[in-house]
CSV table of C-alpha atoms and ligand atoms in Angstrom, one decimal:
chain,number,residue,atom,x,y,z
A,554,UNK,CA,97.0,103.8,106.3
A,555,UNK,CA,93.8,102.4,106.1
A,556,UNK,CA,92.7,99.5,108.4
A,557,UNK,CA,89.5,97.6,108.0
A,558,UNK,CA,88.3,95.6,110.9
A,559,UNK,CA,86.0,92.8,109.7
A,560,UNK,CA,84.7,89.3,110.8
A,561,UNK,CA,83.0,86.6,109.0
A,562,UNK,CA,80.7,86.4,111.7
A,563,UNK,CA,78.6,88.5,113.9
A,564,UNK,CA,79.1,89.2,117.7
A,565,UNK,CA,82.8,88.4,117.6
A,566,UNK,CA,83.9,91.9,119.0
A,567,UNK,CA,84.7,93.7,115.8
A,568,UNK,CA,83.5,97.0,117.0
A,569,UNK,CA,85.3,96.4,120.5
A,570,UNK,CA,88.5,96.1,118.5
A,571,UNK,CA,87.8,98.9,115.9
A,572,UNK,CA,86.9,101.5,118.8
A,573,UNK,CA,89.9,100.3,120.8
A,574,UNK,CA,92.2,100.8,118.1
A,575,UNK,CA,91.1,104.2,117.4
A,576,UNK,CA,91.0,105.2,121.1
A,577,UNK,CA,94.5,103.8,121.6
A,578,UNK,CA,95.7,106.3,119.0
A,579,UNK,CA,93.9,109.3,120.6
A,580,UNK,CA,96.5,111.9,121.0
A,581,UNK,CA,98.9,110.3,118.9
A,582,UNK,CA,98.2,112.0,115.4
A,583,UNK,CA,95.2,112.6,113.2
A,584,UNK,CA,92.8,109.6,113.3
A,585,UNK,CA,89.4,108.8,111.5
A,586,UNK,CA,87.2,106.0,112.7
A,587,UNK,CA,84.5,105.3,110.0
A,588,UNK,CA,81.6,103.1,110.9
A,589,UNK,CA,80.7,101.3,107.5
A,590,UNK,CA,78.4,98.7,109.6
A,591,UNK,CA,75.6,100.8,108.0
A,592,UNK,CA,72.8,98.6,108.8
A,593,UNK,CA,73.5,98.7,112.6
A,594,UNK,CA,76.1,101.2,113.2
A,595,UNK,CA,77.2,101.1,116.9
A,596,UNK,CA,80.7,102.4,117.3
A,597,UNK,CA,79.3,105.8,118.4
A,598,UNK,CA,78.0,104.0,121.6
A,599,UNK,CA,81.6,103.4,122.7
A,600,UNK,CA,83.3,106.6,121.3
A,601,UNK,CA,80.5,109.1,122.3
A,602,UNK,CA,81.6,111.7,119.6
A,603,UNK,CA,80.1,115.1,119.3
A,604,UNK,CA,78.0,114.6,115.9
A,605,UNK,CA,77.8,117.9,114.0
A,606,UNK,CA,76.6,117.1,110.3
A,607,UNK,CA,74.0,114.8,108.9
A,608,UNK,CA,73.8,114.5,105.1
A,609,UNK,CA,71.2,112.6,103.2
A,610,UNK,CA,72.6,110.0,100.8
A,611,UNK,CA,70.6,109.6,97.4
A,612,UNK,CA,70.6,106.9,94.9
A,613,UNK,CA,70.0,107.9,91.3
A,614,UNK,CA,67.0,105.8,89.9
A,615,UNK,CA,66.1,105.6,86.3
A,616,UNK,CA,62.9,107.4,85.2
A,617,UNK,CA,61.7,106.6,81.7
A,618,UNK,CA,59.9,109.1,79.4
A,619,UNK,CA,57.7,106.9,77.4
A,620,UNK,CA,57.0,109.5,74.9
A,621,UNK,CA,60.6,109.2,73.8
A,622,UNK,CA,60.9,105.3,74.4
A,623,UNK,CA,61.0,103.0,71.5
A,624,UNK,CA,61.0,99.7,73.7
A,625,UNK,CA,64.0,98.7,71.9
A,626,UNK,CA,65.1,96.9,75.3
A,627,UNK,CA,68.6,98.1,75.5
A,628,UNK,CA,68.2,99.4,79.1
A,629,UNK,CA,67.2,95.9,80.4
A,630,UNK,CA,69.9,94.4,78.4
A,631,UNK,CA,72.8,96.2,79.9
A,632,UNK,CA,71.2,96.3,83.5
A,633,UNK,CA,73.4,93.6,85.6
A,634,UNK,CA,70.9,93.7,88.3
A,635,UNK,CA,67.6,93.0,86.6
A,636,UNK,CA,66.4,96.4,87.8
A,637,UNK,CA,64.7,97.4,84.8
A,638,UNK,CA,62.5,95.3,82.3
A,639,UNK,CA,60.8,96.2,79.1
A,640,UNK,CA,57.5,94.1,78.6
A,641,UNK,CA,56.0,94.8,75.3
A,642,UNK,CA,55.0,98.6,75.3
A,643,UNK,CA,56.2,99.0,79.1
A,644,UNK,CA,59.4,99.9,80.9
A,645,UNK,CA,59.4,98.6,84.4
A,646,UNK,CA,61.8,100.0,87.0
A,647,UNK,CA,62.5,98.0,90.3
A,648,UNK,CA,64.1,100.8,92.4
A,649,UNK,CA,64.9,98.3,95.4
A,650,UNK,CA,67.1,96.4,93.0
A,651,UNK,CA,68.7,99.4,91.2
A,652,UNK,CA,72.5,99.9,92.1
A,653,UNK,CA,72.2,103.3,90.6
A,654,UNK,CA,75.1,102.7,88.2
A,655,UNK,CA,73.7,105.1,85.3
A,656,UNK,CA,74.4,102.3,82.5
A,657,UNK,CA,70.8,102.4,81.3
A,658,UNK,CA,70.4,106.1,81.1
A,659,UNK,CA,74.0,106.4,79.5
A,660,UNK,CA,73.1,103.7,76.9
A,661,UNK,CA,69.6,104.5,76.1
A,662,UNK,CA,69.8,105.5,72.3
A,663,UNK,CA,66.8,107.7,72.7
A,664,UNK,CA,67.9,109.7,75.7
A,665,UNK,CA,64.6,108.7,77.3
A,666,UNK,CA,66.1,108.1,80.6
A,667,UNK,CA,66.7,110.6,83.2
A,668,UNK,CA,67.6,110.2,86.8
A,669,UNK,CA,65.9,110.9,90.1
A,670,UNK,CA,67.4,110.7,93.6
A,671,UNK,CA,65.8,108.4,96.0
A,672,UNK,CA,67.0,108.8,99.6
A,673,UNK,CA,68.3,105.7,101.2
A,674,UNK,CA,70.1,106.9,104.4
A,675,UNK,CA,72.3,109.4,106.0
A,676,UNK,CA,76.0,110.0,106.7
A,677,UNK,CA,76.8,111.7,110.0
A,678,UNK,CA,79.9,113.2,111.1
A,679,UNK,CA,81.4,114.2,114.3
A,680,UNK,CA,84.6,114.2,116.5
A,681,UNK,CA,86.1,113.1,119.6
A,682,UNK,CA,89.4,114.9,120.5
A,683,UNK,CA,91.8,114.2,117.5
A,684,UNK,CA,89.5,111.4,116.3
A,685,UNK,CA,87.2,112.3,113.3
A,686,UNK,CA,84.1,110.0,113.4
A,687,UNK,CA,82.0,109.3,110.3
A,688,UNK,CA,79.2,106.9,110.4
A,689,UNK,CA,76.7,105.6,107.8
A,690,UNK,CA,73.2,104.8,108.6
A,691,UNK,CA,70.9,102.9,105.8
A,692,UNK,CA,67.2,103.8,106.1
A,693,UNK,CA,64.7,101.3,107.6
A,694,UNK,CA,63.6,98.8,104.9
A,695,UNK,CA,66.5,99.9,102.6
A,696,UNK,CA,68.3,97.1,101.1
A,697,UNK,CA,71.3,98.7,99.4
A,698,UNK,CA,74.4,99.4,101.9
A,699,UNK,CA,77.1,99.9,99.4
A,700,UNK,CA,76.1,103.4,98.1
A,701,UNK,CA,75.9,104.6,101.7
A,702,UNK,CA,79.4,102.7,102.6
A,703,UNK,CA,80.8,104.7,99.4
A,704,UNK,CA,79.7,108.1,100.8
A,705,UNK,CA,81.1,107.4,104.2
A,706,UNK,CA,84.5,106.2,102.6
A,707,UNK,CA,84.4,109.5,100.4
A,708,UNK,CA,85.6,111.2,103.7
A,709,UNK,CA,88.7,109.2,104.0
A,710,UNK,CA,91.7,111.6,104.3
A,711,UNK,CA,94.9,109.5,103.2
A,712,UNK,CA,97.1,111.9,105.4
A,713,UNK,CA,95.4,110.2,108.7
A,714,UNK,CA,95.2,106.8,110.2
A,715,UNK,CA,91.9,105.4,109.1
A,716,UNK,CA,90.1,102.7,110.8
A,717,UNK,CA,86.8,101.2,109.3
A,718,UNK,CA,84.4,99.2,111.3
A,719,UNK,CA,83.0,96.7,108.7
A,720,UNK,CA,79.7,95.0,108.8
A,721,UNK,CA,79.7,91.2,109.7
A,722,UNK,CA,79.7,88.6,107.1
A,723,UNK,CA,81.1,88.2,103.6
A,724,UNK,CA,78.7,90.0,101.2
A,725,UNK,CA,78.6,93.0,99.1
A,726,UNK,CA,78.7,95.6,102.1
A,727,UNK,CA,81.7,93.9,103.2
A,728,UNK,CA,83.6,93.9,100.0
A,729,UNK,CA,82.7,97.7,99.4
A,730,UNK,CA,84.0,98.6,103.1
A,731,UNK,CA,87.0,96.5,103.0
A,732,UNK,CA,88.3,97.2,99.2
A,733,UNK,CA,91.2,99.7,98.9
A,734,UNK,CA,92.2,99.0,102.7
A,735,UNK,CA,95.8,98.5,103.3
A,736,UNK,CA,95.1,96.1,105.8
A,737,UNK,CA,92.2,93.8,107.0
A,738,UNK,CA,92.1,93.0,110.7
A,739,UNK,CA,89.8,89.8,111.1
A,740,UNK,CA,88.2,89.4,114.5
A,741,UNK,CA,87.2,85.9,115.4
A,742,UNK,CA,86.5,83.7,118.2
A,743,UNK,CA,87.9,80.3,118.8
A,744,UNK,CA,84.7,78.2,118.0
A,745,UNK,CA,83.6,76.1,115.1
A,746,UNK,CA,81.5,78.9,113.7
A,747,UNK,CA,84.0,81.3,114.3
A,748,UNK,CA,86.6,79.2,112.3
A,749,UNK,CA,84.1,78.5,109.4
A,750,UNK,CA,83.3,82.3,109.0
A,751,UNK,CA,86.9,83.4,109.5
A,752,UNK,CA,87.9,81.0,106.6
A,753,UNK,CA,85.2,82.9,104.3
A,754,UNK,CA,86.4,86.2,105.3
A,755,UNK,CA,90.1,85.2,104.7
A,756,UNK,CA,89.0,84.1,101.1
A,757,UNK,CA,87.3,87.6,100.5
A,758,UNK,CA,90.5,89.4,101.5
A,759,UNK,CA,92.6,87.1,99.2
A,760,UNK,CA,90.3,88.0,96.3
A,761,UNK,CA,90.8,91.6,96.9
A,762,UNK,CA,94.6,91.1,97.4
A,763,UNK,CA,94.5,92.7,100.7
A,764,UNK,CA,96.9,91.5,103.6
A,765,UNK,CA,95.0,90.2,106.7
A,766,UNK,CA,95.7,89.3,110.3
A,767,UNK,CA,93.4,87.9,113.0
A,768,UNK,CA,92.4,89.0,116.5
A,769,UNK,CA,91.1,86.2,118.5
A,770,UNK,CA,88.7,87.2,120.9
A,771,UNK,CA,87.1,85.3,124.0
A,772,UNK,CA,90.1,83.1,124.0
A,773,UNK,CA,89.5,80.2,126.4
A,774,UNK,CA,85.8,79.5,125.3
A,775,UNK,CA,86.5,76.9,122.4
A,776,UNK,CA,89.2,75.0,121.0
A,777,UNK,CA,92.4,75.4,119.4
A,778,UNK,CA,91.5,75.0,115.6
A,779,UNK,CA,91.4,78.8,114.7
A,780,UNK,CA,94.9,79.0,115.8
A,781,UNK,CA,95.8,75.8,113.9
A,782,UNK,CA,94.2,77.3,110.7
A,783,UNK,CA,96.0,80.5,111.0
A,784,UNK,CA,99.4,78.8,111.2
A,785,UNK,CA,98.6,76.4,108.2
A,786,UNK,CA,97.7,79.4,106.1
A,787,UNK,CA,100.3,81.7,107.2
A,788,UNK,CA,98.1,84.2,108.8
A,789,UNK,CA,99.5,86.2,111.6
A,790,UNK,CA,97.6,86.2,114.9
A,791,UNK,CA,98.2,89.7,116.1
A,792,UNK,CA,96.3,89.8,119.3
A,793,UNK,CA,94.3,87.6,121.6
A,794,UNK,CA,91.8,88.9,124.0
A,795,UNK,CA,90.8,86.3,126.8
A,796,UNK,CA,87.1,85.4,127.9
A,797,UNK,CA,86.8,88.0,130.5
A,798,UNK,CA,83.7,88.9,132.6
A,799,UNK,CA,84.8,92.4,133.2
A,800,UNK,CA,85.3,92.9,129.3
A,801,UNK,CA,81.8,91.7,128.6
A,802,UNK,CA,80.4,93.9,131.4
A,803,UNK,CA,82.0,96.9,130.0
A,804,UNK,CA,80.8,96.2,126.5
A,805,UNK,CA,77.1,95.5,127.7
A,806,UNK,CA,77.3,99.0,129.6
A,807,UNK,CA,78.6,100.7,126.3
A,808,UNK,CA,82.0,101.5,127.8
A,809,UNK,CA,85.0,101.3,125.6
A,810,UNK,CA,87.7,98.8,126.8
A,811,UNK,CA,90.5,101.5,126.8
A,812,UNK,CA,88.3,103.5,128.9
A,813,UNK,CA,87.5,100.7,131.3
A,814,UNK,CA,90.6,98.9,131.5
A,815,UNK,CA,93.3,101.4,130.1
A,816,UNK,CA,96.1,98.7,130.4
A,817,UNK,CA,94.9,97.6,127.1
A,818,UNK,CA,95.9,100.5,125.4
A,819,UNK,CA,99.6,99.3,125.2
A,820,UNK,CA,98.2,96.0,123.5
A,821,UNK,CA,96.3,97.9,120.9
A,822,UNK,CA,99.4,100.4,120.0
A,823,UNK,CA,101.6,97.3,119.6
A,824,UNK,CA,98.8,95.9,117.2
A,825,UNK,CA,98.9,99.0,115.2
A,826,UNK,CA,102.6,99.1,115.1
A,827,UNK,CA,102.5,95.4,114.0
A,828,UNK,CA,100.0,96.1,111.1
A,829,UNK,CA,102.2,99.1,110.0
A,830,UNK,CA,105.2,96.9,109.7
A,831,UNK,CA,103.3,94.1,107.8
A,832,UNK,CA,101.9,96.8,105.4
A,833,UNK,CA,105.2,98.3,104.6
A,834,UNK,CA,106.6,94.7,103.9
A,835,UNK,CA,103.4,93.8,101.6
A,836,UNK,CA,103.7,97.0,99.7
A,837,UNK,CA,107.1,96.2,98.6
A,838,UNK,CA,106.1,92.7,97.5
A,839,UNK,CA,102.5,93.6,96.1
A,840,UNK,CA,101.8,91.6,93.0
A,841,UNK,CA,100.6,93.5,89.9
A,842,UNK,CA,99.9,90.6,87.6
A,843,UNK,CA,96.7,90.1,85.8
A,844,UNK,CA,94.5,87.0,87.1
A,845,UNK,CA,92.6,84.8,85.2
A,846,UNK,CA,88.8,84.8,86.7
A,847,UNK,CA,86.5,83.2,84.1
A,848,UNK,CA,86.0,81.9,80.7
A,849,UNK,CA,82.4,82.6,79.6
A,850,UNK,CA,80.0,83.8,76.8
A,851,UNK,CA,79.6,87.5,75.9
A,852,UNK,CA,76.2,87.9,78.1
A,853,UNK,CA,77.8,86.4,81.2
A,854,UNK,CA,81.0,88.5,80.6
A,855,UNK,CA,79.1,91.7,80.6
A,856,UNK,CA,77.7,90.9,83.9
A,857,UNK,CA,81.1,89.7,85.3
A,858,UNK,CA,82.8,92.8,84.1
A,859,UNK,CA,80.3,95.2,85.8
A,860,UNK,CA,80.5,93.4,88.7
A,861,UNK,CA,84.4,93.3,88.9
A,862,UNK,CA,84.3,97.2,87.9
A,863,UNK,CA,82.0,98.0,90.5
A,864,UNK,CA,84.5,96.2,93.2
A,865,UNK,CA,87.4,98.5,91.9
A,866,UNK,CA,88.9,96.1,89.5
A,867,UNK,CA,90.4,96.5,86.1
A,868,UNK,CA,89.0,94.1,83.6
A,869,UNK,CA,90.8,92.8,80.2
A,870,UNK,CA,89.1,90.4,77.9
A,871,UNK,CA,90.6,88.0,75.7
A,872,UNK,CA,88.3,86.3,72.7
A,873,UNK,CA,88.8,82.6,72.3
A,874,UNK,CA,87.7,80.1,69.7
A,875,UNK,CA,85.7,77.2,70.9
A,876,UNK,CA,88.3,74.6,69.5
A,877,UNK,CA,90.9,76.2,71.9
A,878,UNK,CA,88.9,75.1,74.9
A,879,UNK,CA,88.6,71.7,76.5
A,880,UNK,CA,84.9,72.7,78.2
A,881,UNK,CA,81.7,72.2,76.1
A,882,UNK,CA,80.7,75.6,74.5
A,883,UNK,CA,77.7,74.0,72.4
A,884,UNK,CA,75.0,76.3,74.3
A,885,UNK,CA,77.2,79.4,73.8
A,886,UNK,CA,77.8,78.5,70.0
A,887,UNK,CA,74.0,77.8,69.6
A,888,UNK,CA,73.3,81.2,70.8
A,889,UNK,CA,76.1,82.8,68.4
A,890,UNK,CA,77.8,84.1,71.6
A,891,UNK,CA,81.6,85.1,71.5
A,892,UNK,CA,83.5,83.4,74.2
A,893,UNK,CA,86.0,85.4,76.3
A,894,UNK,CA,88.8,84.5,78.9
A,895,UNK,CA,88.4,87.5,81.6
A,896,UNK,CA,91.5,88.8,83.4
A,897,UNK,CA,91.3,91.3,86.2
A,898,UNK,CA,93.4,93.4,88.6
A,899,UNK,CA,93.0,95.8,91.3
A,900,UNK,CA,93.0,99.4,90.0
A,901,UNK,CA,94.8,100.3,93.1
A,902,UNK,CA,97.7,98.0,92.1
A,903,UNK,CA,97.6,99.8,88.6
A,904,UNK,CA,97.7,103.1,89.9
A,905,UNK,CA,100.6,102.1,91.9
B,1678,SF4,S1,66.9,101.8,76.2
B,1678,SF4,FE1,65.6,103.6,76.3
B,1678,SF4,S2,64.5,103.5,74.2
B,1678,SF4,FE2,65.2,101.5,74.7
B,1678,SF4,S3,63.5,100.6,76.1
B,1678,SF4,FE3,64.9,101.5,77.4
B,1678,SF4,S4,64.2,103.4,77.8
B,1678,SF4,FE4,63.2,102.8,76.0
B,1679,SF4,S1,71.0,102.5,86.9
B,1679,SF4,FE1,72.0,100.6,86.7
B,1679,SF4,S2,71.1,99.2,88.1
B,1679,SF4,FE2,69.7,100.9,88.0
B,1679,SF4,S3,68.4,100.0,86.3
B,1679,SF4,FE3,69.8,101.3,85.2
B,1679,SF4,S4,71.3,99.8,84.7
B,1679,SF4,FE4,70.3,98.8,86.3
């Protein structure tokens, strides 16, 4: 089972929950803890694993052979990230924007593009008893976290209990880390900021079709609105951790909750069992239907397709005539663009 531990907001205690969950399972079968918060990995501080391997991660960046290039512009046209541009008799590559998807080299009609690796970080592996520890570390100044997260997730062993510490927020690195999880645990705090960012994180899990539950940390600091929101939305509150000076002190010293206050182990084992039951129930009910996500002209549809495929979705297009639509499509017709209805479904669901 893969459980990702995320939070819309930073500083809610996500790593405390992820490491406590992993440590509570220590001695109870095989466990993996993946630190996918690659911009600032800190689970190792609480776990203190023995690190035994460090592997660099490279991103394939296009390199253009201008003796073969005809400046047709095809590469710039297919790049969904504006990472390559053709200006008159020059092809410009912007490595910091490149996602290394390979579309430009694959589609270049002159085979003028080769790829060269650019090191963007490392993946480190180690262990602590029966807990296998894997963390990604993005090099300073590098903006592209998802490729490192993908490398970390390549180590997932489906026969083990896998816990993923996700970076805070709701952007691409979060989607990359959370997708393909069986369950997403959202850690929040009972404050207006906590509620706002929790609702954004819930939206992400719903778009990905992943069941979620909430851990409320620092109970006593704010108000009841987070609880009311969860009840309204039908999201289970699986654990509450009180505002406790001793917990804060342990955290500030880099001591895990399970080590510093062993009585919490039982609560985290209960949390794990509850998640297991929810996952079993939701697997029985998981929908596999296509969902309509957009109606757009072919230029935009190419980008939408690339984005969804990168996030692990299957995409189906259905061409529609302008007269079948109520919305204005004048500009698309003027550009001679075909119009499509875009449907997606998760690849994992298809495999299932
Ligand atoms: S697709 Fe190939 S040939 Fe065309 S501009 Fe790009 S690099 Fe040059
Ligand atoms: S590899 Fe992908 S992201 Fe990078 S320049 Fe080529 S098409 Fe764009």
